[in-house]
Short mmCIF file of N, CA and C in Angstrom, two decimals:
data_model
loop_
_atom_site.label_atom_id
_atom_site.label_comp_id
_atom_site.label_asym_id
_atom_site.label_seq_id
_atom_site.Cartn_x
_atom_site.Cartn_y
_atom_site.Cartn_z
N UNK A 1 0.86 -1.17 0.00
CA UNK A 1 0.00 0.00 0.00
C UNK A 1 0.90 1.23 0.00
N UNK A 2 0.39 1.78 -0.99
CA UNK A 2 1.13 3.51 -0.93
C UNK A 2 0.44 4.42 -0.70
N UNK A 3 0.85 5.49 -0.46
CA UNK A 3 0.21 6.87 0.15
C UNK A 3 1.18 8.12 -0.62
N UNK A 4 0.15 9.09 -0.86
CA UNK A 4 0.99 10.54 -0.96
C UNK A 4 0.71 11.49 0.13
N UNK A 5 1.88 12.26 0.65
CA UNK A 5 1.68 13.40 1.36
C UNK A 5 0.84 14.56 0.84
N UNK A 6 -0.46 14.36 0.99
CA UNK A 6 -0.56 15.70 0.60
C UNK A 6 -0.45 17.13 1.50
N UNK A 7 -0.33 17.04 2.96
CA UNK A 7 -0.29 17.86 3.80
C UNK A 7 0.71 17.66 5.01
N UNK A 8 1.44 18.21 5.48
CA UNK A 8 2.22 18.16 6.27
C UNK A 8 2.27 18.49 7.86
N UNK A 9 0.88 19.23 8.23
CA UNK A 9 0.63 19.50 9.36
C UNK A 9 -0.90 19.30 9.30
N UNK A 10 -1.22 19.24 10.37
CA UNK A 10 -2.91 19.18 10.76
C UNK A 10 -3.33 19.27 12.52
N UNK A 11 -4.31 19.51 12.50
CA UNK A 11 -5.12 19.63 13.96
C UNK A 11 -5.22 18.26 14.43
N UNK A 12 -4.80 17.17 14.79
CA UNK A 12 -5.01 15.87 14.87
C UNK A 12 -4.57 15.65 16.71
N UNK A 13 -5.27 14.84 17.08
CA UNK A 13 -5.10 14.38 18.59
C UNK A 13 -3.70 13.65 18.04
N UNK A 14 -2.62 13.79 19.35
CA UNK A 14 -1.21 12.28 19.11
C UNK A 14 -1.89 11.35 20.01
N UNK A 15 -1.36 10.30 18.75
CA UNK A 15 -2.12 9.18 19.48
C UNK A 15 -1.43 8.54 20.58
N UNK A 16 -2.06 8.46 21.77
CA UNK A 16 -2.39 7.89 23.18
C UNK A 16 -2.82 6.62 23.57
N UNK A 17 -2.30 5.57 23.53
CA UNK A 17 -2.53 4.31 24.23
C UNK A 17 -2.25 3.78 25.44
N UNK A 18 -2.49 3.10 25.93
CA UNK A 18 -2.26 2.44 27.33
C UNK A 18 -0.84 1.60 27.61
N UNK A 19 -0.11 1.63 28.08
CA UNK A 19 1.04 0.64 28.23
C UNK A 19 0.62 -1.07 28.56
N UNK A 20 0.08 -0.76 29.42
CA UNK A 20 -0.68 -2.01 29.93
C UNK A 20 -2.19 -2.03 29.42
N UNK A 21 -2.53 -2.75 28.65
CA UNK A 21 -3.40 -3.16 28.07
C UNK A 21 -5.02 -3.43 28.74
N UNK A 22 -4.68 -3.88 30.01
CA UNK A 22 -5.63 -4.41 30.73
C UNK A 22 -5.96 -3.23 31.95
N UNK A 23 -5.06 -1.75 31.95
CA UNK A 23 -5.38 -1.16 33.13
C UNK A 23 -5.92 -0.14 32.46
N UNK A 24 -6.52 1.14 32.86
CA UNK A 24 -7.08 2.40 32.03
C UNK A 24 -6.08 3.46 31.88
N UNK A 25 -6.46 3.74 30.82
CA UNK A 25 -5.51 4.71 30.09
C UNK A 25 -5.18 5.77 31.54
N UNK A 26 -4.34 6.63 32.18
CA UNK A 26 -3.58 7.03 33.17
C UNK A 26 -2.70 8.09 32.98
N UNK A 27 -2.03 8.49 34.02
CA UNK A 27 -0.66 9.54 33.61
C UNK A 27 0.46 8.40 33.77
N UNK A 28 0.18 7.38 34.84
CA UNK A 28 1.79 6.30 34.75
C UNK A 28 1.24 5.13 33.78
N UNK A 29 -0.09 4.99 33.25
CA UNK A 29 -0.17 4.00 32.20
C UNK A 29 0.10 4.47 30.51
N UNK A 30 0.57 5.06 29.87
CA UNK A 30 0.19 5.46 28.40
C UNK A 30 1.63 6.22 28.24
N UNK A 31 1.44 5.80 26.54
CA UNK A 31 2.27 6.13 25.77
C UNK A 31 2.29 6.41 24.25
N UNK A 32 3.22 7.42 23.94
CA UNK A 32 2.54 8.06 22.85
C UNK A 32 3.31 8.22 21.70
N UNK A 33 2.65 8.28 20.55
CA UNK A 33 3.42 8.75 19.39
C UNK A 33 4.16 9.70 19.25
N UNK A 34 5.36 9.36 18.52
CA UNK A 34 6.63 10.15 18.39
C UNK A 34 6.11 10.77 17.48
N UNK A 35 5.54 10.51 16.48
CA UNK A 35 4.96 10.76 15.04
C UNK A 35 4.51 12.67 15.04
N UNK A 36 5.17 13.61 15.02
CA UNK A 36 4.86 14.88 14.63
C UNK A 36 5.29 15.82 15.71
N UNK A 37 5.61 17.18 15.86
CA UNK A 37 5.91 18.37 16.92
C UNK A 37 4.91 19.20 17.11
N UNK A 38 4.51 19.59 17.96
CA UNK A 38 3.42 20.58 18.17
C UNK A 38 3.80 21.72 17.74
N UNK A 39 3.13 22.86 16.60
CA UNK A 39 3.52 23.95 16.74
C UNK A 39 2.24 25.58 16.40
N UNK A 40 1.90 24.67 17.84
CA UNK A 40 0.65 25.68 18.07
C UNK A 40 -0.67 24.97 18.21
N UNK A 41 -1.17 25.21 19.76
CA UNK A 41 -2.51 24.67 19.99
C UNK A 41 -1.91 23.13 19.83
N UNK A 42 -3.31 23.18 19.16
CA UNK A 42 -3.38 21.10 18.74
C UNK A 42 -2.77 20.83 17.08
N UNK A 43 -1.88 21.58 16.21
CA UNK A 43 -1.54 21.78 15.00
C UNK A 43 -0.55 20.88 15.55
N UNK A 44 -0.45 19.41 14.43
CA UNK A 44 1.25 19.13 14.61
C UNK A 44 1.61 19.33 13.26
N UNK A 45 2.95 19.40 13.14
CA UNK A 45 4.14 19.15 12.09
C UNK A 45 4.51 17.57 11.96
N UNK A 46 4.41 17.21 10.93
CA UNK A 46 5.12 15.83 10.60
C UNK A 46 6.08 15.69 9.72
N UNK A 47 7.18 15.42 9.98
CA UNK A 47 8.38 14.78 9.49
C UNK A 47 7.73 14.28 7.94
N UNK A 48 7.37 14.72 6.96
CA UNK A 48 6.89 14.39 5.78
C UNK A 48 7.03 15.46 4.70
N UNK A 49 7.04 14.94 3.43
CA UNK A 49 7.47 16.06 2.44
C UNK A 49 6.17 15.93 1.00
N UNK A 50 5.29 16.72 1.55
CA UNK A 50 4.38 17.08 0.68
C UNK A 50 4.63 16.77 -1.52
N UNK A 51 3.82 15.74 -1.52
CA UNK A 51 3.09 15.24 -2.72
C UNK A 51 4.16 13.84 -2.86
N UNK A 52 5.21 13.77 -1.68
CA UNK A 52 6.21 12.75 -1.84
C UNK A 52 5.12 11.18 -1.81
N UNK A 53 5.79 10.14 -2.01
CA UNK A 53 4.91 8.95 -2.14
C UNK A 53 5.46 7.94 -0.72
N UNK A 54 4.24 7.06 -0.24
CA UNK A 54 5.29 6.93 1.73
C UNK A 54 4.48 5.31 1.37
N UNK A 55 5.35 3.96 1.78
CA UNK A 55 4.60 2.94 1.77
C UNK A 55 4.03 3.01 3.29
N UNK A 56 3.12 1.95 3.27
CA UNK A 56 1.97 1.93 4.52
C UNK A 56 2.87 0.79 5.11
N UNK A 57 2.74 0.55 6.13
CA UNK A 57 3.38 -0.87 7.09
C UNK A 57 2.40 -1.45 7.79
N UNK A 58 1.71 -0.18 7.82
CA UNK A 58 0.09 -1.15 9.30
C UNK A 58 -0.78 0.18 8.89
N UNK A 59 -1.85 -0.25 9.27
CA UNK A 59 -3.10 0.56 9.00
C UNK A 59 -3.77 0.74 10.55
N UNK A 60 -4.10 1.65 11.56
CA UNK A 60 -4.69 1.37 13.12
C UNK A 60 -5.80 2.25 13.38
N UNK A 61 -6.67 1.48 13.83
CA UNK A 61 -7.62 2.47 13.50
C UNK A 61 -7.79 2.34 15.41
N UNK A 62 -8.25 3.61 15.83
CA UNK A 62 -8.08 3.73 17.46
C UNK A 62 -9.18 5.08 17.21
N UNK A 63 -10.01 5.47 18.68
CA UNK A 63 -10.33 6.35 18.86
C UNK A 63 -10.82 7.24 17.93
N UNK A 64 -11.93 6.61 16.63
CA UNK A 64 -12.50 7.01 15.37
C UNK A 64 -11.22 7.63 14.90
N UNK A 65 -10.21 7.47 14.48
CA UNK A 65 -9.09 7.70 13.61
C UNK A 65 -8.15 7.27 13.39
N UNK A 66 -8.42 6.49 11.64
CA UNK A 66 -7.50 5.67 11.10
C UNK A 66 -5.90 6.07 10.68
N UNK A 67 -4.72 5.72 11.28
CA UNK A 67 -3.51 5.94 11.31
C UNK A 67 -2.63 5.04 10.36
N UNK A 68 -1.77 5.63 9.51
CA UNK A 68 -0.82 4.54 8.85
C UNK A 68 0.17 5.02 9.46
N UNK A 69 1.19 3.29 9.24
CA UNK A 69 2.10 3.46 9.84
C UNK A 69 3.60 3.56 8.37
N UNK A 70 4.38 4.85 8.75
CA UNK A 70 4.91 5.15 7.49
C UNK A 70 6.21 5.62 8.24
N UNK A 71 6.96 5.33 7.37
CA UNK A 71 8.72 5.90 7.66
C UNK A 71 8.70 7.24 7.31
N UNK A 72 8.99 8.14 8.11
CA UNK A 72 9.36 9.64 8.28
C UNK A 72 10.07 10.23 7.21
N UNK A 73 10.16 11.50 7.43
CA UNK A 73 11.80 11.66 6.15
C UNK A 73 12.44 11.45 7.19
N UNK A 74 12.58 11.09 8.44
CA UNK A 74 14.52 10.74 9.13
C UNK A 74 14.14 9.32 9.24
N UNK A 75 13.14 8.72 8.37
CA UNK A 75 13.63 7.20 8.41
C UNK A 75 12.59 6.50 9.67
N UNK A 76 11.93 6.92 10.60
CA UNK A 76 11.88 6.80 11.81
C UNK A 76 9.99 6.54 11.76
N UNK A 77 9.81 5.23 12.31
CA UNK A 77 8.24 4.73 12.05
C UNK A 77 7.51 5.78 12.90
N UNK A 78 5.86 5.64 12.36
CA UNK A 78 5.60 7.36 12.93
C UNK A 78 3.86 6.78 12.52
N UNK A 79 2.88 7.14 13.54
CA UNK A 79 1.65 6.84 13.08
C UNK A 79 0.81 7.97 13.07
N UNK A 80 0.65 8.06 11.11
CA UNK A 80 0.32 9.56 10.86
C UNK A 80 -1.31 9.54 10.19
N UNK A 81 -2.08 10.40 11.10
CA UNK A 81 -3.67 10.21 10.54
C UNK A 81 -3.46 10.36 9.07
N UNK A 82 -4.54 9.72 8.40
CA UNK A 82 -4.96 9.04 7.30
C UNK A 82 -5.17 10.52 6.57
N UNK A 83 -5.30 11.31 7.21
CA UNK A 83 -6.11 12.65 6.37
C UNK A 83 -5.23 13.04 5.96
N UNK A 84 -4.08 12.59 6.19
CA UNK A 84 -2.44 13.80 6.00
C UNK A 84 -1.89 13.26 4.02
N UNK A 85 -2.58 11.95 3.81
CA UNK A 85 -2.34 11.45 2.73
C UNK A 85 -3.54 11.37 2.12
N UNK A 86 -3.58 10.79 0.43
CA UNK A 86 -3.83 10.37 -0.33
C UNK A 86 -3.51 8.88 -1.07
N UNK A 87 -4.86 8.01 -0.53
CA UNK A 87 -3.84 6.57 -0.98
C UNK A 87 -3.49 6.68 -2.70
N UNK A 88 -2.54 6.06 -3.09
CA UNK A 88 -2.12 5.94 -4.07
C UNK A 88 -2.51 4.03 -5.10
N UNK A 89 -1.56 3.74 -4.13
CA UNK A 89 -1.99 1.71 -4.43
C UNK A 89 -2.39 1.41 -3.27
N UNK A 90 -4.06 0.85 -2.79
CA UNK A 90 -4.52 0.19 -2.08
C UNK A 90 -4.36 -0.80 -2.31
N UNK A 91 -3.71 -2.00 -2.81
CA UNK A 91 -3.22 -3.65 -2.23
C UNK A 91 -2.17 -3.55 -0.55
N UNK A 92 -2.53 -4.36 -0.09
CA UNK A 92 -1.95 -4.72 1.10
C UNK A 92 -1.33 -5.83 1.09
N UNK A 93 0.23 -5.95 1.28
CA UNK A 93 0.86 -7.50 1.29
C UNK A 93 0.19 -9.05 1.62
N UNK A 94 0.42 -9.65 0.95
CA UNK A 94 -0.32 -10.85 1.41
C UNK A 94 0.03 -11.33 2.51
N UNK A 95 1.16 -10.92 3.45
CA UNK A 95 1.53 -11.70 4.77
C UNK A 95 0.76 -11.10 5.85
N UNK A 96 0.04 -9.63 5.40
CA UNK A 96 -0.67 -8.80 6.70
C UNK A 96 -1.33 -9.64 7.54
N UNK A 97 -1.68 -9.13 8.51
CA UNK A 97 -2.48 -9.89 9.46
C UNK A 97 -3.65 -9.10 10.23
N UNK A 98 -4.34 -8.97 11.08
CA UNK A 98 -5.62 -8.49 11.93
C UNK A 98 -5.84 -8.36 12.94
N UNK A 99 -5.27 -7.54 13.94
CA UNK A 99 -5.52 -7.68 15.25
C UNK A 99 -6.25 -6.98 16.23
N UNK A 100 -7.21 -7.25 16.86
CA UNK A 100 -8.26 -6.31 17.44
C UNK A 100 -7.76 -6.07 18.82
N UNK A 101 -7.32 -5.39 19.64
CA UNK A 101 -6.81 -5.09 20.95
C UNK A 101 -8.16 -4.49 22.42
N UNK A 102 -8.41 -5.43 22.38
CA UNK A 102 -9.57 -4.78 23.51
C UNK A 102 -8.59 -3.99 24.61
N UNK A 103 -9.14 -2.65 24.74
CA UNK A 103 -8.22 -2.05 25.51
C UNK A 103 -9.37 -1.64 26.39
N UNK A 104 -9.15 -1.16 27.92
CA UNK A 104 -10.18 -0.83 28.40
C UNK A 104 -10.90 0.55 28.46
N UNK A 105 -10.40 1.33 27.57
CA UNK A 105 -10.56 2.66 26.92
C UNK A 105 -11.04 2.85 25.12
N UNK A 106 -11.47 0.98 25.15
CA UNK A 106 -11.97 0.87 23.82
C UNK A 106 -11.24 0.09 22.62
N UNK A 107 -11.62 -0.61 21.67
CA UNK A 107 -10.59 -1.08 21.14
C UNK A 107 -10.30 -0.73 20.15
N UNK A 108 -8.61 -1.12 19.53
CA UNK A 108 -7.79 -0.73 19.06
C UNK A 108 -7.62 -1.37 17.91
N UNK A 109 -7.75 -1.62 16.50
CA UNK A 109 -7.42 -2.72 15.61
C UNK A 109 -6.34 -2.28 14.42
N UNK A 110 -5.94 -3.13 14.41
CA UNK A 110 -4.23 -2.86 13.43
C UNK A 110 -4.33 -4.08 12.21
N UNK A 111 -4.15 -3.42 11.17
CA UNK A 111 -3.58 -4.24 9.80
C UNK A 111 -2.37 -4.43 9.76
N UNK A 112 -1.41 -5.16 9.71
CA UNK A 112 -0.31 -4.87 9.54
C UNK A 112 0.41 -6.24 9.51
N UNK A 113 1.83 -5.58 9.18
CA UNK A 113 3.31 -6.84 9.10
C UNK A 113 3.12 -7.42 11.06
N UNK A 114 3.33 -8.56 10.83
CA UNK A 114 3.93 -9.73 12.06
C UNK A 114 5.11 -9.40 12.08
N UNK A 115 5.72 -9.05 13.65
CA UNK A 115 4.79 -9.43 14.65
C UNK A 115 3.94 -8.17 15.20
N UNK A 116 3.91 -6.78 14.56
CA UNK A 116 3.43 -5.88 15.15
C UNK A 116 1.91 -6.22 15.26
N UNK A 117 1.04 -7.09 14.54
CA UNK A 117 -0.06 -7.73 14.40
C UNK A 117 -0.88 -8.61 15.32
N UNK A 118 0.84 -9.23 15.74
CA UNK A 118 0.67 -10.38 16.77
C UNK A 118 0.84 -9.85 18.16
N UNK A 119 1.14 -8.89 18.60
CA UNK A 119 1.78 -8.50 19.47
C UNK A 119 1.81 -7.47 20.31
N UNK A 120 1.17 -7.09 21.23
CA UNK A 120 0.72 -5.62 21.85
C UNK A 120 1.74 -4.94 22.12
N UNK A 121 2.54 -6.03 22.95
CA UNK A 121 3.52 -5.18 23.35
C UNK A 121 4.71 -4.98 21.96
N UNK A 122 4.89 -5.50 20.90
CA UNK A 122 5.62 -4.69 20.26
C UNK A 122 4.87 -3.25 19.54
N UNK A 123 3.71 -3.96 19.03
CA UNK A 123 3.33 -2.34 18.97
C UNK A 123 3.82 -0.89 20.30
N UNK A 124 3.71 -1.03 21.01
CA UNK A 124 3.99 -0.15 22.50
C UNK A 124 5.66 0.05 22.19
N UNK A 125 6.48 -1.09 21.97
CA UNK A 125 8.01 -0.83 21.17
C UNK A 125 8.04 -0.12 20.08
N UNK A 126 7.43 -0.19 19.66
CA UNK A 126 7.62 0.23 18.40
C UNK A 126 7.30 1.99 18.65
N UNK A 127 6.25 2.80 19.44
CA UNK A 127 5.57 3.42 19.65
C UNK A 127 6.72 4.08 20.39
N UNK A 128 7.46 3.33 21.47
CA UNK A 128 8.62 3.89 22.22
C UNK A 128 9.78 4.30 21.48
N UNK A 129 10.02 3.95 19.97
CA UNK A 129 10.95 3.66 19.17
C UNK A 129 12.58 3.06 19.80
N UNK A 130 11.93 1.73 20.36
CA UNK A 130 12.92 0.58 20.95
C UNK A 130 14.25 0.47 19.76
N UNK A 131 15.41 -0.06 20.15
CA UNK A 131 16.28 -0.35 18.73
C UNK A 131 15.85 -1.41 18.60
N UNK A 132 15.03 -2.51 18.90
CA UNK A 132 14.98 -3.77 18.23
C UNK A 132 13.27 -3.48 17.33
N UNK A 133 12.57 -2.67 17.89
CA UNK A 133 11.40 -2.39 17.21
C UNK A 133 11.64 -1.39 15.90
N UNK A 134 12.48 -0.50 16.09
CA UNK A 134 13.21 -0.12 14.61
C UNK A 134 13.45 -0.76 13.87
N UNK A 135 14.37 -1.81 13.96
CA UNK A 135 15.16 -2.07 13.66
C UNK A 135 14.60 -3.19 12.84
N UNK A 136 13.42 -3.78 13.83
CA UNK A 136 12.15 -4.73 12.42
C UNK A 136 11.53 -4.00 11.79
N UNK A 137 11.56 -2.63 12.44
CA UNK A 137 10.64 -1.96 11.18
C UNK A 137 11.22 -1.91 9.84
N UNK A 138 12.93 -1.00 10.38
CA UNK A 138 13.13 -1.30 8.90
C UNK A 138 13.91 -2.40 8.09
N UNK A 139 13.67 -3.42 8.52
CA UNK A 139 13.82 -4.34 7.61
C UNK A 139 12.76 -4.95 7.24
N UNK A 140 11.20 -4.66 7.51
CA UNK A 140 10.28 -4.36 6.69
C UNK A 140 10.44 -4.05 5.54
N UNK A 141 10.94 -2.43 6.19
CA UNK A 141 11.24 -1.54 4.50
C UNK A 141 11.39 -2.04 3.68
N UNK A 142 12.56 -2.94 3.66
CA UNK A 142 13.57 -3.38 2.53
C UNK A 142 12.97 -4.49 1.94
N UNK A 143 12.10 -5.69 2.85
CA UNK A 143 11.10 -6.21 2.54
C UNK A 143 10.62 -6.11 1.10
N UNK A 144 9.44 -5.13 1.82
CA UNK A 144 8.14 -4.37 1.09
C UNK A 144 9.16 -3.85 -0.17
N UNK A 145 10.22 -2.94 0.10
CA UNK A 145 11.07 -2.38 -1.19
C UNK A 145 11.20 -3.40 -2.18
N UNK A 146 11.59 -4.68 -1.80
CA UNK A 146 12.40 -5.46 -2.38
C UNK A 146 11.26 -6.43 -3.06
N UNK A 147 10.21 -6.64 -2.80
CA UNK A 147 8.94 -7.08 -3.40
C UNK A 147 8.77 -6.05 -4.27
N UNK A 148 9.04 -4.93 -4.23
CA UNK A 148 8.11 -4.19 -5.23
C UNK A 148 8.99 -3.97 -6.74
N UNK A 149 10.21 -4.22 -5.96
CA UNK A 149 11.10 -3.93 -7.08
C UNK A 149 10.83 -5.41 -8.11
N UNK A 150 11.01 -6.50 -7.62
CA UNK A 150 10.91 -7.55 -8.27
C UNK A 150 9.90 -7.62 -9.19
N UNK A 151 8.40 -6.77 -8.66
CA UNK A 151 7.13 -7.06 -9.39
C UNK A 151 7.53 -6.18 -10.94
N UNK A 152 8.31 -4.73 -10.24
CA UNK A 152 8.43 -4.23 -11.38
C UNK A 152 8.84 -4.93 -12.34
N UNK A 153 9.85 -5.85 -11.75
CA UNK A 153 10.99 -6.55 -13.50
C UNK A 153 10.50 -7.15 -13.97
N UNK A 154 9.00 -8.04 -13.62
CA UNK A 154 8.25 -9.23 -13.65
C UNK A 154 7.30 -8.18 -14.34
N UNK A 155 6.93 -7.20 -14.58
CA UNK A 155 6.25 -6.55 -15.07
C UNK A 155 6.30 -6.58 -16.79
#
């Protein structure tokens, strides 16, 4: 799945989840997206470069707003509301997977590459930007890159 930037900032809540899954969202339970800088009010800035093209990694839909999950311009996984793009190619890899997260603040459901699919707590790594949760992210990348390149030659 691809996406274009069409906008680079927006009024968007950062998204807020629970650390612990099973307790209510808190000031010592939750944790949040790195994904954008505040600059002014509720306006963030995102690390993105307008009409550029960004592959999708996971799709999350939380709190009526659907988030992809997309590599930054510094490279760096980042979950940026859906409004900020324009999909480009809606196919989704055939390895994706489905995971619904009952959280007790409502639930949470994610499309995406294994194990972030399988796995609460790497999502929450990933969210912390862990080096081992990077570090699958991007070899995702290269993944997803490296499939696409092949389809091209096969083209």
């Amino acid at each position: 799945m691809t996406v274009t930037c069409i906008r680079d900032q927006g009024d968007f809540p950062i998204l807020v989840i629970p650390h612990d899954p099973l307790r209510s969202l808190s000031e010592e339970n939750y944790i949040t997206s790195k994904g954008g800088a505040t600059i002014g009010g509720n306006m963030l800035q995102y690390k993105l470069t307008v009409r550029r093209e960004y592959t999708v990694f996971s799709v999350l839909f939380f709190e009526q707003l659907v988030r992809y999950l997309v590599a930054d311009d510094d490279n760096l996984p980042c979950f940026i509301p859906s409004d900020v793009f324009r999909i480009q190619d809606n196919s989704v890899p055939f390895d994706w997977a489905a995971a619904n997260y009952k959280l007790k603040n409502g639930n949470l459901f994610l499309l995406g590459y294994s194990p972030l699919s399988d796995n609460y707590a790497e999502l929450t790594s990933l969210l912390r930007q862990t080096p081992d949760a990077v570090e699958h992210f991007l070899s995702m990348d290269l993944i997803i890159h490296s499939r696409r390149t092949l389809q091209s030659l096969q083209s």
